[in-house]
Structure formats: structure tokens, C-alpha cells
PDB file of C-alpha atoms and ligand atoms in Angstrom:
ATOM      1  CA  MET Y   1     -44.036 -49.691 -26.219  1.00  0.00           C
ATOM      2  CA  SER Y   2     -40.450 -49.103 -25.194  1.00  0.00           C
ATOM      3  CA  ILE Y   3     -38.828 -46.802 -22.689  1.00  0.00           C
ATOM      4  CA  LYS Y   4     -35.333 -45.416 -22.766  1.00  0.00           C
ATOM      5  CA  ILE Y   5     -33.796 -43.592 -19.846  1.00  0.00           C
ATOM      6  CA  LYS Y   6     -30.678 -41.557 -20.594  1.00  0.00           C
ATOM      7  CA  ASN Y   7     -28.399 -40.111 -17.933  1.00  0.00           C
ATOM      8  CA  VAL Y   8     -31.283 -39.491 -15.574  1.00  0.00           C
ATOM      9  CA  ASN Y   9     -30.556 -37.761 -12.296  1.00  0.00           C
ATOM     10  CA  TYR Y  10     -32.971 -36.747  -9.600  1.00  0.00           C
ATOM     11  CA  THR Y  11     -32.374 -34.661  -6.509  1.00  0.00           C
ATOM     12  CA  TYR Y  12     -35.041 -34.085  -3.858  1.00  0.00           C
ATOM     13  CA  ALA Y  13     -35.145 -30.679  -2.179  1.00  0.00           C
ATOM     14  CA  GLU Y  14     -32.310 -29.345  -4.296  1.00  0.00           C
ATOM     15  CA  GLY Y  15     -30.429 -26.442  -2.743  1.00  0.00           C
ATOM     16  CA  THR Y  16     -31.787 -27.028   0.774  1.00  0.00           C
ATOM     17  CA  ALA Y  17     -30.246 -28.687   3.820  1.00  0.00           C
ATOM     18  CA  TYR Y  18     -32.396 -31.760   3.019  1.00  0.00           C
ATOM     19  CA  GLU Y  19     -30.986 -32.226  -0.464  1.00  0.00           C
ATOM     20  CA  MET Y  20     -30.981 -35.885  -1.502  1.00  0.00           C
ATOM     21  CA  HIS Y  21     -29.419 -37.107  -4.726  1.00  0.00           C
ATOM     22  CA  ALA Y  22     -31.781 -40.058  -5.162  1.00  0.00           C
ATOM     23  CA  LEU Y  23     -30.938 -41.089  -8.760  1.00  0.00           C
ATOM     24  CA  LYS Y  24     -27.424 -40.907 -10.131  1.00  0.00           C
ATOM     25  CA  ASP Y  25     -26.938 -41.080 -13.856  1.00  0.00           C
ATOM     26  CA  ILE Y  26     -29.371 -43.868 -14.677  1.00  0.00           C
ATOM     27  CA  ASN Y  27     -29.231 -45.415 -18.159  1.00  0.00           C
ATOM     28  CA  LEU Y  28     -31.742 -48.117 -19.009  1.00  0.00           C
ATOM     29  CA  GLU Y  29     -33.770 -49.398 -21.878  1.00  0.00           C
ATOM     30  CA  ILE Y  30     -36.898 -51.459 -21.380  1.00  0.00           C
ATOM     31  CA  PRO Y  31     -38.122 -53.112 -24.568  1.00  0.00           C
ATOM     32  CA  ASP Y  32     -41.697 -53.987 -25.392  1.00  0.00           C
ATOM     33  CA  GLY Y  33     -43.153 -56.991 -23.582  1.00  0.00           C
ATOM     34  CA  GLN Y  34     -40.350 -57.501 -21.089  1.00  0.00           C
ATOM     35  CA  PHE Y  35     -41.057 -58.617 -17.531  1.00  0.00           C
ATOM     36  CA  VAL Y  36     -38.584 -56.720 -15.354  1.00  0.00           C
ATOM     37  CA  GLY Y  37     -37.852 -57.016 -11.639  1.00  0.00           C
ATOM     38  CA  LEU Y  38     -36.510 -53.809 -10.102  1.00  0.00           C
ATOM     39  CA  ILE Y  39     -34.778 -54.762  -6.868  1.00  0.00           C
ATOM     40  CA  GLY Y  40     -32.989 -52.867  -4.154  1.00  0.00           C
ATOM     41  CA  HIS Y  41     -33.134 -52.291  -0.428  1.00  0.00           C
ATOM     42  CA  THR Y  42     -35.252 -49.502   1.060  1.00  0.00           C
ATOM     43  CA  GLY Y  43     -34.027 -46.079   0.008  1.00  0.00           C
ATOM     44  CA  SER Y  44     -32.116 -47.293  -3.060  1.00  0.00           C
ATOM     45  CA  GLY Y  45     -34.259 -45.164  -5.397  1.00  0.00           C
ATOM     46  CA  LYS Y  46     -36.761 -47.669  -6.845  1.00  0.00           C
ATOM     47  CA  SER Y  47     -39.913 -45.627  -6.213  1.00  0.00           C
ATOM     48  CA  THR Y  48     -38.234 -42.442  -7.381  1.00  0.00           C
ATOM     49  CA  LEU Y  49     -37.196 -44.139 -10.621  1.00  0.00           C
ATOM     50  CA  VAL Y  50     -40.579 -45.668 -11.470  1.00  0.00           C
ATOM     51  CA  GLN Y  51     -42.382 -42.383 -10.848  1.00  0.00           C
ATOM     52  CA  HIS Y  52     -40.280 -40.921 -13.667  1.00  0.00           C
ATOM     53  CA  LEU Y  53     -41.671 -43.497 -16.065  1.00  0.00           C
ATOM     54  CA  ASN Y  54     -45.179 -42.099 -16.027  1.00  0.00           C
ATOM     55  CA  GLY Y  55     -44.137 -38.500 -15.629  1.00  0.00           C
ATOM     56  CA  LEU Y  56     -45.107 -38.047 -11.969  1.00  0.00           C
ATOM     57  CA  ILE Y  57     -41.574 -36.907 -11.189  1.00  0.00           C
ATOM     58  CA  HIS Y  58     -39.622 -34.735 -13.622  1.00  0.00           C
ATOM     59  CA  ALA Y  59     -35.918 -35.638 -13.845  1.00  0.00           C
ATOM     60  CA  THR Y  60     -33.565 -32.895 -12.649  1.00  0.00           C
ATOM     61  CA  GLY Y  61     -31.170 -34.037 -15.381  1.00  0.00           C
ATOM     62  CA  GLY Y  62     -31.252 -36.354 -18.384  1.00  0.00           C
ATOM     63  CA  ARG Y  63     -33.858 -37.517 -20.858  1.00  0.00           C
ATOM     64  CA  ILE Y  64     -36.589 -40.143 -21.069  1.00  0.00           C
ATOM     65  CA  TYR Y  65     -37.935 -41.464 -24.343  1.00  0.00           C
ATOM     66  CA  PHE Y  66     -41.297 -43.164 -24.724  1.00  0.00           C
ATOM     67  CA  ASN Y  67     -41.494 -45.015 -28.047  1.00  0.00           C
ATOM     68  CA  GLY Y  68     -38.598 -42.879 -29.202  1.00  0.00           C
ATOM     69  CA  ARG Y  69     -40.270 -39.584 -28.252  1.00  0.00           C
ATOM     70  CA  ASP Y  70     -38.721 -37.278 -25.667  1.00  0.00           C
ATOM     71  CA  ILE Y  71     -41.273 -37.061 -22.840  1.00  0.00           C
ATOM     72  CA  TYR Y  72     -39.934 -33.632 -21.861  1.00  0.00           C
ATOM     73  CA  GLY Y  73     -40.202 -32.411 -25.441  1.00  0.00           C
ATOM     74  CA  GLU Y  74     -42.598 -29.655 -26.488  1.00  0.00           C
ATOM     75  CA  ASN Y  75     -45.362 -31.626 -28.135  1.00  0.00           C
ATOM     76  CA  PHE Y  76     -45.414 -34.558 -25.786  1.00  0.00           C
ATOM     77  CA  SER Y  77     -48.611 -35.230 -23.882  1.00  0.00           C
ATOM     78  CA  MET Y  78     -48.055 -36.248 -20.249  1.00  0.00           C
ATOM     79  CA  LYS Y  79     -51.723 -37.128 -20.039  1.00  0.00           C
ATOM     80  CA  GLU Y  80     -51.244 -39.684 -22.785  1.00  0.00           C
ATOM     81  CA  LEU Y  81     -48.139 -41.037 -21.057  1.00  0.00           C
ATOM     82  CA  ARG Y  82     -50.085 -41.526 -17.817  1.00  0.00           C
ATOM     83  CA  SER Y  83     -52.798 -43.452 -19.613  1.00  0.00           C
ATOM     84  CA  LYS Y  84     -50.235 -45.738 -21.277  1.00  0.00           C
ATOM     85  CA  VAL Y  85     -47.991 -46.338 -18.294  1.00  0.00           C
ATOM     86  CA  GLY Y  86     -50.044 -47.594 -15.355  1.00  0.00           C
ATOM     87  CA  LEU Y  87     -48.438 -47.212 -11.954  1.00  0.00           C
ATOM     88  CA  VAL Y  88     -49.742 -49.114  -8.935  1.00  0.00           C
ATOM     89  CA  PHE Y  89     -48.349 -47.473  -5.813  1.00  0.00           C
ATOM     90  CA  GLN Y  90     -47.186 -49.251  -2.716  1.00  0.00           C
ATOM     91  CA  TYR Y  91     -50.214 -49.975  -0.473  1.00  0.00           C
ATOM     92  CA  PRO Y  92     -52.618 -49.002  -3.283  1.00  0.00           C
ATOM     93  CA  GLU Y  93     -55.600 -50.192  -1.247  1.00  0.00           C
ATOM     94  CA  HIS Y  94     -55.380 -46.906   0.648  1.00  0.00           C
ATOM     95  CA  GLN Y  95     -56.710 -45.306  -2.514  1.00  0.00           C
ATOM     96  CA  LEU Y  96     -59.855 -47.429  -2.755  1.00  0.00           C
ATOM     97  CA  PHE Y  97     -62.770 -45.180  -2.010  1.00  0.00           C
ATOM     98  CA  GLU Y  98     -65.888 -46.126  -3.942  1.00  0.00           C
ATOM     99  CA  ILE Y  99     -68.950 -47.796  -2.559  1.00  0.00           C
ATOM    100  CA  ASP Y 100     -68.389 -51.101  -4.322  1.00  0.00           C
ATOM    101  CA  VAL Y 101     -65.676 -52.957  -6.201  1.00  0.00           C
ATOM    102  CA  LEU Y 102     -67.052 -52.484  -9.720  1.00  0.00           C
ATOM    103  CA  THR Y 103     -67.647 -48.747  -9.260  1.00  0.00           C
ATOM    104  CA  ASP Y 104     -64.143 -48.354  -7.905  1.00  0.00           C
ATOM    105  CA  VAL Y 105     -62.492 -50.185 -10.794  1.00  0.00           C
ATOM    106  CA  SER Y 106     -64.654 -48.317 -13.349  1.00  0.00           C
ATOM    107  CA  PHE Y 107     -63.444 -44.942 -12.083  1.00  0.00           C
ATOM    108  CA  GLY Y 108     -60.182 -44.824 -14.079  1.00  0.00           C
ATOM    109  CA  PRO Y 109     -61.569 -45.818 -17.501  1.00  0.00           C
ATOM    110  CA  LYS Y 110     -64.552 -43.472 -16.979  1.00  0.00           C
ATOM    111  CA  ASN Y 111     -62.200 -40.651 -16.155  1.00  0.00           C
ATOM    112  CA  LEU Y 112     -60.270 -41.339 -19.369  1.00  0.00           C
ATOM    113  CA  GLY Y 113     -63.540 -41.110 -21.257  1.00  0.00           C
ATOM    114  CA  PHE Y 114     -63.580 -44.769 -22.375  1.00  0.00           C
ATOM    115  CA  PRO Y 115     -67.012 -45.561 -23.820  1.00  0.00           C
ATOM    116  CA  GLU Y 116     -67.314 -49.003 -22.222  1.00  0.00           C
ATOM    117  CA  ALA Y 117     -65.784 -48.231 -18.852  1.00  0.00           C
ATOM    118  CA  GLU Y 118     -67.752 -50.844 -16.966  1.00  0.00           C
ATOM    119  CA  GLU Y 119     -66.902 -53.578 -19.468  1.00  0.00           C
ATOM    120  CA  LYS Y 120     -63.232 -52.690 -19.142  1.00  0.00           C
ATOM    121  CA  ALA Y 121     -63.580 -52.829 -15.356  1.00  0.00           C
ATOM    122  CA  LYS Y 122     -65.161 -56.286 -15.488  1.00  0.00           C
ATOM    123  CA  GLU Y 123     -62.426 -57.533 -17.780  1.00  0.00           C
ATOM    124  CA  ALA Y 124     -59.753 -56.123 -15.449  1.00  0.00           C
ATOM    125  CA  LEU Y 125     -61.374 -57.807 -12.449  1.00  0.00           C
ATOM    126  CA  ARG Y 126     -61.448 -61.088 -14.343  1.00  0.00           C
ATOM    127  CA  MET Y 127     -57.716 -60.694 -15.040  1.00  0.00           C
ATOM    128  CA  VAL Y 128     -56.960 -60.427 -11.331  1.00  0.00           C
ATOM    129  CA  GLY Y 129     -59.156 -63.417 -10.589  1.00  0.00           C
ATOM    130  CA  MET Y 130     -62.187 -61.607  -9.168  1.00  0.00           C
ATOM    131  CA  GLY Y 131     -65.536 -62.660 -10.585  1.00  0.00           C
ATOM    132  CA  GLU Y 132     -69.071 -61.260 -10.504  1.00  0.00           C
ATOM    133  CA  GLU Y 133     -69.587 -62.190  -6.868  1.00  0.00           C
ATOM    134  CA  TYR Y 134     -67.270 -59.317  -5.936  1.00  0.00           C
ATOM    135  CA  TYR Y 135     -68.805 -56.539  -8.073  1.00  0.00           C
ATOM    136  CA  ARG Y 136     -71.177 -55.241  -5.415  1.00  0.00           C
ATOM    137  CA  ARG Y 137     -69.019 -55.920  -2.363  1.00  0.00           C
ATOM    138  CA  SER Y 138     -67.548 -52.979  -0.482  1.00  0.00           C
ATOM    139  CA  PRO Y 139     -63.775 -52.817  -1.086  1.00  0.00           C
ATOM    140  CA  PHE Y 140     -63.342 -52.309   2.631  1.00  0.00           C
ATOM    141  CA  GLU Y 141     -64.686 -55.705   3.645  1.00  0.00           C
ATOM    142  CA  LEU Y 142     -62.227 -57.658   1.499  1.00  0.00           C
ATOM    143  CA  SER Y 143     -59.013 -59.354   2.649  1.00  0.00           C
ATOM    144  CA  GLY Y 144     -55.673 -57.574   2.232  1.00  0.00           C
ATOM    145  CA  GLY Y 145     -54.773 -59.564  -0.879  1.00  0.00           C
ATOM    146  CA  GLN Y 146     -58.203 -58.999  -2.444  1.00  0.00           C
ATOM    147  CA  LYS Y 147     -58.043 -55.249  -1.831  1.00  0.00           C
ATOM    148  CA  ARG Y 148     -54.661 -55.186  -3.472  1.00  0.00           C
ATOM    149  CA  ARG Y 149     -56.073 -57.038  -6.491  1.00  0.00           C
ATOM    150  CA  VAL Y 150     -58.955 -54.562  -6.797  1.00  0.00           C
ATOM    151  CA  ALA Y 151     -56.443 -51.710  -6.786  1.00  0.00           C
ATOM    152  CA  ILE Y 152     -54.382 -53.423  -9.498  1.00  0.00           C
ATOM    153  CA  ALA Y 153     -57.563 -53.993 -11.539  1.00  0.00           C
ATOM    154  CA  GLY Y 154     -58.266 -50.253 -11.247  1.00  0.00           C
ATOM    155  CA  VAL Y 155     -55.053 -49.551 -13.149  1.00  0.00           C
ATOM    156  CA  LEU Y 156     -55.493 -52.452 -15.593  1.00  0.00           C
ATOM    157  CA  ALA Y 157     -58.952 -51.200 -16.531  1.00  0.00           C
ATOM    158  CA  MET Y 158     -57.263 -48.191 -18.131  1.00  0.00           C
ATOM    159  CA  GLU Y 159     -55.534 -50.663 -20.481  1.00  0.00           C
ATOM    160  CA  PRO Y 160     -51.969 -49.474 -19.979  1.00  0.00           C
ATOM    161  CA  GLN Y 161     -49.251 -50.709 -22.333  1.00  0.00           C
ATOM    162  CA  MET Y 162     -46.838 -50.800 -19.463  1.00  0.00           C
ATOM    163  CA  LEU Y 163     -47.712 -51.808 -15.920  1.00  0.00           C
ATOM    164  CA  ILE Y 164     -45.524 -50.783 -13.001  1.00  0.00           C
ATOM    165  CA  LEU Y 165     -46.188 -52.305  -9.594  1.00  0.00           C
ATOM    166  CA  ASP Y 166     -44.364 -50.747  -6.665  1.00  0.00           C
ATOM    167  CA  GLU Y 167     -43.896 -53.494  -4.060  1.00  0.00           C
ATOM    168  CA  PRO Y 168     -47.231 -55.169  -4.820  1.00  0.00           C
ATOM    169  CA  THR Y 169     -46.713 -57.884  -2.211  1.00  0.00           C
ATOM    170  CA  ALA Y 170     -45.646 -55.642   0.694  1.00  0.00           C
ATOM    171  CA  GLY Y 171     -47.425 -56.596   3.878  1.00  0.00           C
ATOM    172  CA  LEU Y 172     -49.216 -59.628   2.430  1.00  0.00           C
ATOM    173  CA  ASP Y 173     -48.968 -63.142   3.853  1.00  0.00           C
ATOM    174  CA  PRO Y 174     -47.230 -65.799   1.690  1.00  0.00           C
ATOM    175  CA  LYS Y 175     -50.531 -66.987   0.216  1.00  0.00           C
ATOM    176  CA  GLY Y 176     -51.633 -63.475  -0.760  1.00  0.00           C
ATOM    177  CA  ARG Y 177     -48.163 -62.806  -2.108  1.00  0.00           C
ATOM    178  CA  ASP Y 178     -48.091 -65.892  -4.350  1.00  0.00           C
ATOM    179  CA  GLU Y 179     -51.613 -65.205  -5.606  1.00  0.00           C
ATOM    180  CA  ILE Y 180     -50.713 -61.689  -6.683  1.00  0.00           C
ATOM    181  CA  LEU Y 181     -47.439 -62.687  -8.319  1.00  0.00           C
ATOM    182  CA  ASP Y 182     -49.100 -65.599 -10.162  1.00  0.00           C
ATOM    183  CA  GLN Y 183     -51.840 -63.300 -11.465  1.00  0.00           C
ATOM    184  CA  ILE Y 184     -49.350 -60.686 -12.628  1.00  0.00           C
ATOM    185  CA  SER Y 185     -47.249 -63.306 -14.326  1.00  0.00           C
ATOM    186  CA  ARG Y 186     -50.274 -64.785 -16.122  1.00  0.00           C
ATOM    187  CA  LEU Y 187     -51.401 -61.343 -17.164  1.00  0.00           C
ATOM    188  CA  GLN Y 188     -48.003 -60.494 -18.563  1.00  0.00           C
ATOM    189  CA  LYS Y 189     -48.006 -63.669 -20.648  1.00  0.00           C
ATOM    190  CA  GLU Y 190     -51.641 -63.350 -21.771  1.00  0.00           C
ATOM    191  CA  ARG Y 191     -51.424 -59.702 -22.730  1.00  0.00           C
ATOM    192  CA  GLY Y 192     -47.778 -59.426 -23.638  1.00  0.00           C
ATOM    193  CA  ILE Y 193     -47.627 -56.094 -21.806  1.00  0.00           C
ATOM    194  CA  THR Y 194     -44.432 -54.713 -20.362  1.00  0.00           C
ATOM    195  CA  VAL Y 195     -44.315 -55.154 -16.594  1.00  0.00           C
ATOM    196  CA  VAL Y 196     -41.954 -53.608 -14.064  1.00  0.00           C
ATOM    197  CA  LEU Y 197     -42.228 -55.311 -10.703  1.00  0.00           C
ATOM    198  CA  VAL Y 198     -40.573 -53.437  -7.856  1.00  0.00           C
ATOM    199  CA  SER Y 199     -39.502 -55.508  -4.880  1.00  0.00           C
ATOM    200  CA  HIS Y 200     -36.903 -55.641  -2.143  1.00  0.00           C
ATOM    201  CA  SER Y 201     -36.963 -59.438  -2.269  1.00  0.00           C
ATOM    202  CA  MET Y 202     -34.943 -61.297  -4.892  1.00  0.00           C
ATOM    203  CA  GLU Y 203     -36.564 -64.560  -3.956  1.00  0.00           C
ATOM    204  CA  ASP Y 204     -40.038 -63.263  -4.741  1.00  0.00           C
ATOM    205  CA  VAL Y 205     -39.317 -62.136  -8.258  1.00  0.00           C
ATOM    206  CA  ALA Y 206     -36.627 -64.551  -9.439  1.00  0.00           C
ATOM    207  CA  ARG Y 207     -39.044 -67.191 -10.681  1.00  0.00           C
ATOM    208  CA  TYR Y 208     -41.189 -64.772 -12.662  1.00  0.00           C
ATOM    209  CA  VAL Y 209     -39.088 -62.172 -14.409  1.00  0.00           C
ATOM    210  CA  ASP Y 210     -36.954 -62.105 -17.588  1.00  0.00           C
ATOM    211  CA  ARG Y 211     -34.596 -59.516 -16.238  1.00  0.00           C
ATOM    212  CA  ILE Y 212     -33.476 -58.168 -12.882  1.00  0.00           C
ATOM    213  CA  ILE Y 213     -32.234 -54.622 -12.381  1.00  0.00           C
ATOM    214  CA  VAL Y 214     -30.532 -54.158  -9.017  1.00  0.00           C
ATOM    215  CA  MET Y 215     -30.345 -50.677  -7.569  1.00  0.00           C
ATOM    216  CA  ASN Y 216     -28.100 -49.479  -4.803  1.00  0.00           C
ATOM    217  CA  GLN Y 217     -27.764 -45.915  -3.502  1.00  0.00           C
ATOM    218  CA  GLY Y 218     -29.417 -44.378  -6.520  1.00  0.00           C
ATOM    219  CA  GLN Y 219     -27.411 -46.322  -9.096  1.00  0.00           C
ATOM    220  CA  VAL Y 220     -27.928 -49.411 -11.214  1.00  0.00           C
ATOM    221  CA  ARG Y 221     -25.599 -52.011  -9.775  1.00  0.00           C
ATOM    222  CA  PHE Y 222     -26.511 -55.128 -11.784  1.00  0.00           C
ATOM    223  CA  ASP Y 223     -28.710 -55.673 -14.802  1.00  0.00           C
ATOM    224  CA  GLY Y 224     -29.255 -59.059 -16.439  1.00  0.00           C
ATOM    225  CA  THR Y 225     -31.187 -62.316 -16.378  1.00  0.00           C
ATOM    226  CA  PRO Y 226     -31.832 -63.737 -12.885  1.00  0.00           C
ATOM    227  CA  LYS Y 227     -29.043 -66.277 -13.470  1.00  0.00           C
ATOM    228  CA  GLU Y 228     -26.544 -63.588 -14.479  1.00  0.00           C
ATOM    229  CA  VAL Y 229     -27.437 -61.420 -11.511  1.00  0.00           C
ATOM    230  CA  PHE Y 230     -27.384 -64.197  -8.898  1.00  0.00           C
ATOM    231  CA  ARG Y 231     -23.855 -65.173  -9.905  1.00  0.00           C
ATOM    232  CA  HIS Y 232     -22.918 -62.017  -7.983  1.00  0.00           C
ATOM    233  CA  PHE Y 233     -24.485 -63.346  -4.797  1.00  0.00           C
ATOM    234  CA  ARG Y 234     -21.544 -62.301  -2.649  1.00  0.00           C
ATOM    235  CA  GLU Y 235     -21.679 -58.706  -3.892  1.00  0.00           C
ATOM    236  CA  LEU Y 236     -25.455 -58.747  -3.499  1.00  0.00           C
ATOM    237  CA  GLU Y 237     -25.003 -59.659   0.144  1.00  0.00           C
ATOM    238  CA  GLU Y 238     -22.648 -56.738   0.591  1.00  0.00           C
ATOM    239  CA  ILE Y 239     -25.422 -54.375  -0.430  1.00  0.00           C
ATOM    240  CA  GLY Y 240     -27.927 -56.067   1.851  1.00  0.00           C
ATOM    241  CA  LEU Y 241     -29.675 -58.271  -0.683  1.00  0.00           C
ATOM    242  CA  ALA Y 242     -29.750 -62.032  -0.647  1.00  0.00           C
ATOM    243  CA  ALA Y 243     -29.962 -64.334  -3.637  1.00  0.00           C
ATOM    244  CA  PRO Y 244     -32.644 -67.055  -3.460  1.00  0.00           C
ATOM    245  CA  GLN Y 245     -31.940 -69.790  -0.895  1.00  0.00           C
ATOM    246  CA  VAL Y 246     -31.343 -72.363  -3.633  1.00  0.00           C
ATOM    247  CA  THR Y 247     -28.398 -70.326  -4.940  1.00  0.00           C
ATOM    248  CA  TYR Y 248     -26.644 -70.876  -1.610  1.00  0.00           C
ATOM    249  CA  LEU Y 249     -27.595 -74.531  -1.468  1.00  0.00           C
ATOM    250  CA  MET Y 250     -26.175 -75.222  -4.937  1.00  0.00           C
ATOM    251  CA  GLN Y 251     -23.039 -73.246  -4.149  1.00  0.00           C
ATOM    252  CA  GLU Y 252     -22.508 -75.253  -0.984  1.00  0.00           C
ATOM    253  CA  LEU Y 253     -22.985 -78.549  -2.807  1.00  0.00           C
ATOM    254  CA  LYS Y 254     -20.415 -77.446  -5.352  1.00  0.00           C
ATOM    255  CA  GLU Y 255     -17.942 -76.438  -2.643  1.00  0.00           C
ATOM    256  CA  LYS Y 256     -18.400 -79.838  -1.004  1.00  0.00           C
ATOM    257  CA  GLY Y 257     -17.347 -81.467  -4.279  1.00  0.00           C
ATOM    258  CA  ALA Y 258     -20.650 -82.166  -6.053  1.00  0.00           C
ATOM    259  CA  ASP Y 259     -20.434 -81.574  -9.788  1.00  0.00           C
ATOM    260  CA  VAL Y 260     -23.710 -79.618 -10.007  1.00  0.00           C
ATOM    261  CA  ASP Y 261     -24.709 -76.724 -12.215  1.00  0.00           C
ATOM    262  CA  THR Y 262     -24.858 -73.812  -9.733  1.00  0.00           C
ATOM    263  CA  ASP Y 263     -27.017 -71.575 -11.936  1.00  0.00           C
ATOM    264  CA  ALA Y 264     -30.379 -72.731 -10.542  1.00  0.00           C
ATOM    265  CA  THR Y 265     -32.574 -69.846  -9.405  1.00  0.00           C
ATOM    266  CA  THR Y 266     -35.714 -71.757  -8.482  1.00  0.00           C
ATOM    267  CA  VAL Y 267     -36.369 -74.882  -6.422  1.00  0.00           C
ATOM    268  CA  GLU Y 268     -37.499 -76.705  -9.585  1.00  0.00           C
ATOM    269  CA  GLU Y 269     -34.266 -75.907 -11.416  1.00  0.00           C
ATOM    270  CA  ALA Y 270     -32.219 -76.926  -8.386  1.00  0.00           C
ATOM    271  CA  ALA Y 271     -34.027 -80.274  -8.253  1.00  0.00           C
ATOM    272  CA  ASP Y 272     -33.247 -80.836 -11.943  1.00  0.00           C
ATOM    273  CA  ALA Y 273     -29.595 -79.917 -11.454  1.00  0.00           C
ATOM    274  CA  ILE Y 274     -29.254 -82.323  -8.533  1.00  0.00           C
ATOM    275  CA  GLU Y 275     -30.991 -85.086 -10.482  1.00  0.00           C
ATOM    276  CA  ASN Y 276     -28.637 -84.542 -13.435  1.00  0.00           C
ATOM    277  CA  TRP Y 277     -25.639 -84.732 -11.140  1.00  0.00           C
ATOM    278  CA  LEU Y 278     -26.896 -87.947  -9.505  1.00  0.00           C
ATOM    279  CA  ARG Y 279     -27.378 -89.541 -12.923  1.00  0.00           C
ATOM    280  CA  LYS Y 280     -23.802 -88.732 -13.980  1.00  0.00           C
TER     281      LYS Y 280
HETATM  282  P1  LIG A 301     -36.998 -47.017  -2.487  1.00  0.00           P
HETATM  283  O1  LIG A 301     -38.293 -46.962  -3.214  1.00  0.00           O
HETATM  284  O2  LIG A 301     -35.963 -47.866  -3.156  1.00  0.00           O
HETATM  285  O3  LIG A 301     -37.166 -47.385  -1.051  1.00  0.00           O
HETATM  286  P2  LIG A 301     -37.012 -44.113  -2.742  1.00  0.00           P
HETATM  287  O4  LIG A 301     -37.014 -43.821  -4.188  1.00  0.00           O
HETATM  288  O5  LIG A 301     -38.303 -44.001  -2.019  1.00  0.00           O
HETATM  289  O6  LIG A 301     -36.340 -45.552  -2.517  1.00  0.00           O
HETATM  290  O7  LIG A 301     -35.988 -43.166  -2.027  1.00  0.00           O
HETATM  291  C1  LIG A 301     -34.689 -42.870  -2.525  1.00  0.00           C
HETATM  292  C2  LIG A 301     -34.044 -41.833  -1.619  1.00  0.00           C
HETATM  293  O8  LIG A 301     -34.750 -40.598  -1.749  1.00  0.00           O
HETATM  294  C3  LIG A 301     -34.077 -42.203  -0.143  1.00  0.00           C
HETATM  295  O9  LIG A 301     -32.890 -41.741   0.448  1.00  0.00           O
HETATM  296  C4  LIG A 301     -35.282 -41.430   0.387  1.00  0.00           C
HETATM  297  O10 LIG A 301     -35.112 -41.104   1.734  1.00  0.00           O
HETATM  298  C5  LIG A 301     -35.265 -40.179  -0.479  1.00  0.00           C
HETATM  299  N1  LIG A 301     -36.621 -39.642  -0.678  1.00  0.00           N
HETATM  300  C6  LIG A 301     -37.688 -40.320  -1.158  1.00  0.00           C
HETATM  301  N2  LIG A 301     -38.778 -39.527  -1.226  1.00  0.00           N
HETATM  302  C7  LIG A 301     -38.372 -38.305  -0.794  1.00  0.00           C
HETATM  303  C8  LIG A 301     -39.027 -37.041  -0.644  1.00  0.00           C
HETATM  304  N3  LIG A 301     -40.320 -36.882  -0.960  1.00  0.00           N
HETATM  305  N4  LIG A 301     -38.277 -36.003  -0.160  1.00  0.00           N
HETATM  306  C9  LIG A 301     -36.987 -36.160   0.150  1.00  0.00           C
HETATM  307  N5  LIG A 301     -36.293 -37.331   0.015  1.00  0.00           N
HETATM  308  C10 LIG A 301     -36.984 -38.384  -0.447  1.00  0.00           C
HETATM  309 MG1  LIG A 302     -40.208 -47.524  -2.541  1.00  0.00          MG
END
């Protein structure tokens, strides 16, 4: 499963006084199995971009290829695209509506006509760390983090090849946030599926992803490994994004004369770098 975005532009309310050029000439390629963090401050175009990937929004210019096939081409099935690219919206728990957790999660695979919808739902719930004891609970009596996990399971149960999560940790406390990110990370490794994790926080995603794409005002500003992207921490600040705290710490140590490797992006890597320096 790979996606290629070529010269994609999108304008909301074109030709009206409210016209908004939300995506400006986006070019990206996401290969199979990659874990991507899509970062940018509010209004930078993240949600608009990811809604193109499962065909919910039709580009006003440019092309998108799914496994090499033009999704706007004549014989392309948008229905198939939507079943292969699972999109979990921001605050997805607002879309929980069934009487109990298992029924809710079974809805998607049933709707797709999967023969073993309930089995798929159980498997999806297992993947997000929710066992049998939750099957008959009402989604509405769960905690915020649990509701979010049920909503993610609802998309996973449709067995997408690519999973897009739009700000999956928004509004959760640190514990709920870490739980969700750990589950997603495990899932990505276990299943080898392509994951696009949308976030406005660098710190949240840095430790998990292979690649960070930074958006600003509808354009891709940086694209690389977390280390490559965080080297631009001063420019990131200019567009209202901060690199992880440890990036600043290591930079400060370096400026004060310590011969440390400043590339650390997680606390663990920073500890190693400091230890190496102390041993020298
Ligand atoms: P993000 O997800 O990064 O916060 P969005 O993709 O939601 O950014 O928004 C990009 C730009 O498009 C913003 O300026 C936003 O105000 C505008 N926008 C988003 N949705 C709509 C809409 N339905 N109608 C008009 N403008 C919109
Ligand atoms: Mg958004």
C-alpha cells in the first residue's frame, strides 16, 4: 500500500468571499509500512490533507495515486479506497452510538459485508487493549481514553491497510495520551500497516514515528526523520512549533562547552549522549 500525492491543491469555498487556499502544491509519497507524524499548528492544513487520502475531499488541483492508480481516474472505486484507508477523526467518540462496545465496533465490518464481523471487532478491541469485560458495556460510561480506543477499534475492525488518526490524543490526560500512542505504536509494529498520526505536538510523536512531515500555512515545510527535522528547531519555533524539550537541553549543554551529540530526540537518547560525553 503506497500513496503518492502530486501537486495537490485545495481551496475551500472557491470563488466566494470566504475562499481559503488550504493546501498549496503538496507533493508527498508515503511508502508501505511507514509510521508518519503529520505536524503543524491549528489551521496549517493537516485535516484537509488527510481527508484527501481516503477520498472524502476531492483535490481542486493535482493527482493522488493509491498503489500507482489515479484515485480520480475513471475506473477507480472510492468505496474500495475508503475500506483500505481508515480515517479516525478528531474526537471520534462523538460518533459512538451503539448500545454496547462490541455492537459499535462490529458496525463497520458488518457494513462492508465482512462475513465474520464480530470476530473482526473482537480482534480490533484486543489490539487497542480492551478485553471481553468491555464487550457489553455502554460506550458512554467509559473514560475519555477508553472511548477513544473503542472508536479507533471501530476503524481497525475494517482491516484498513493504512490508518490515519487525526489528533488521536486531543483532550486526553497524559496517561490516556501515552496509552493511546503506545497502542498505536505496537499495532503499527505488529501489523506492519502504514500509519499517519496527525498532531500539533512534536514531543508527542517524536519517540514513535519514522518520519515527520511539518506543515505550515498549507505547505510542507520540513519532511524527514525526527532527528533531521529537529535540527531546524529555531525555524520550527518561528512557525509556532517547539522541538522536544531534550533538543533544547542538549543544545544548551553544547553551547556551554559540553562535547555532546545534540541529535537526541527522546529522554533516553539524551541520557545516552550525556553518558557518552561523561565517559570521554
Ligand atoms: P488543521 O487540521 O491543521 O488545523 P485544517 O485543514 O482544518 O487545518 O484547516 C486548514 C485551513 O482551512 C484553515 O485556515 C481552516 O480555517 C480552513 N478550513 C478548514 N475547514 C474549512 C471549511 N469547511 N470551510 C472553509 N475553510 C475551512
Ligand atoms: Mg485538524
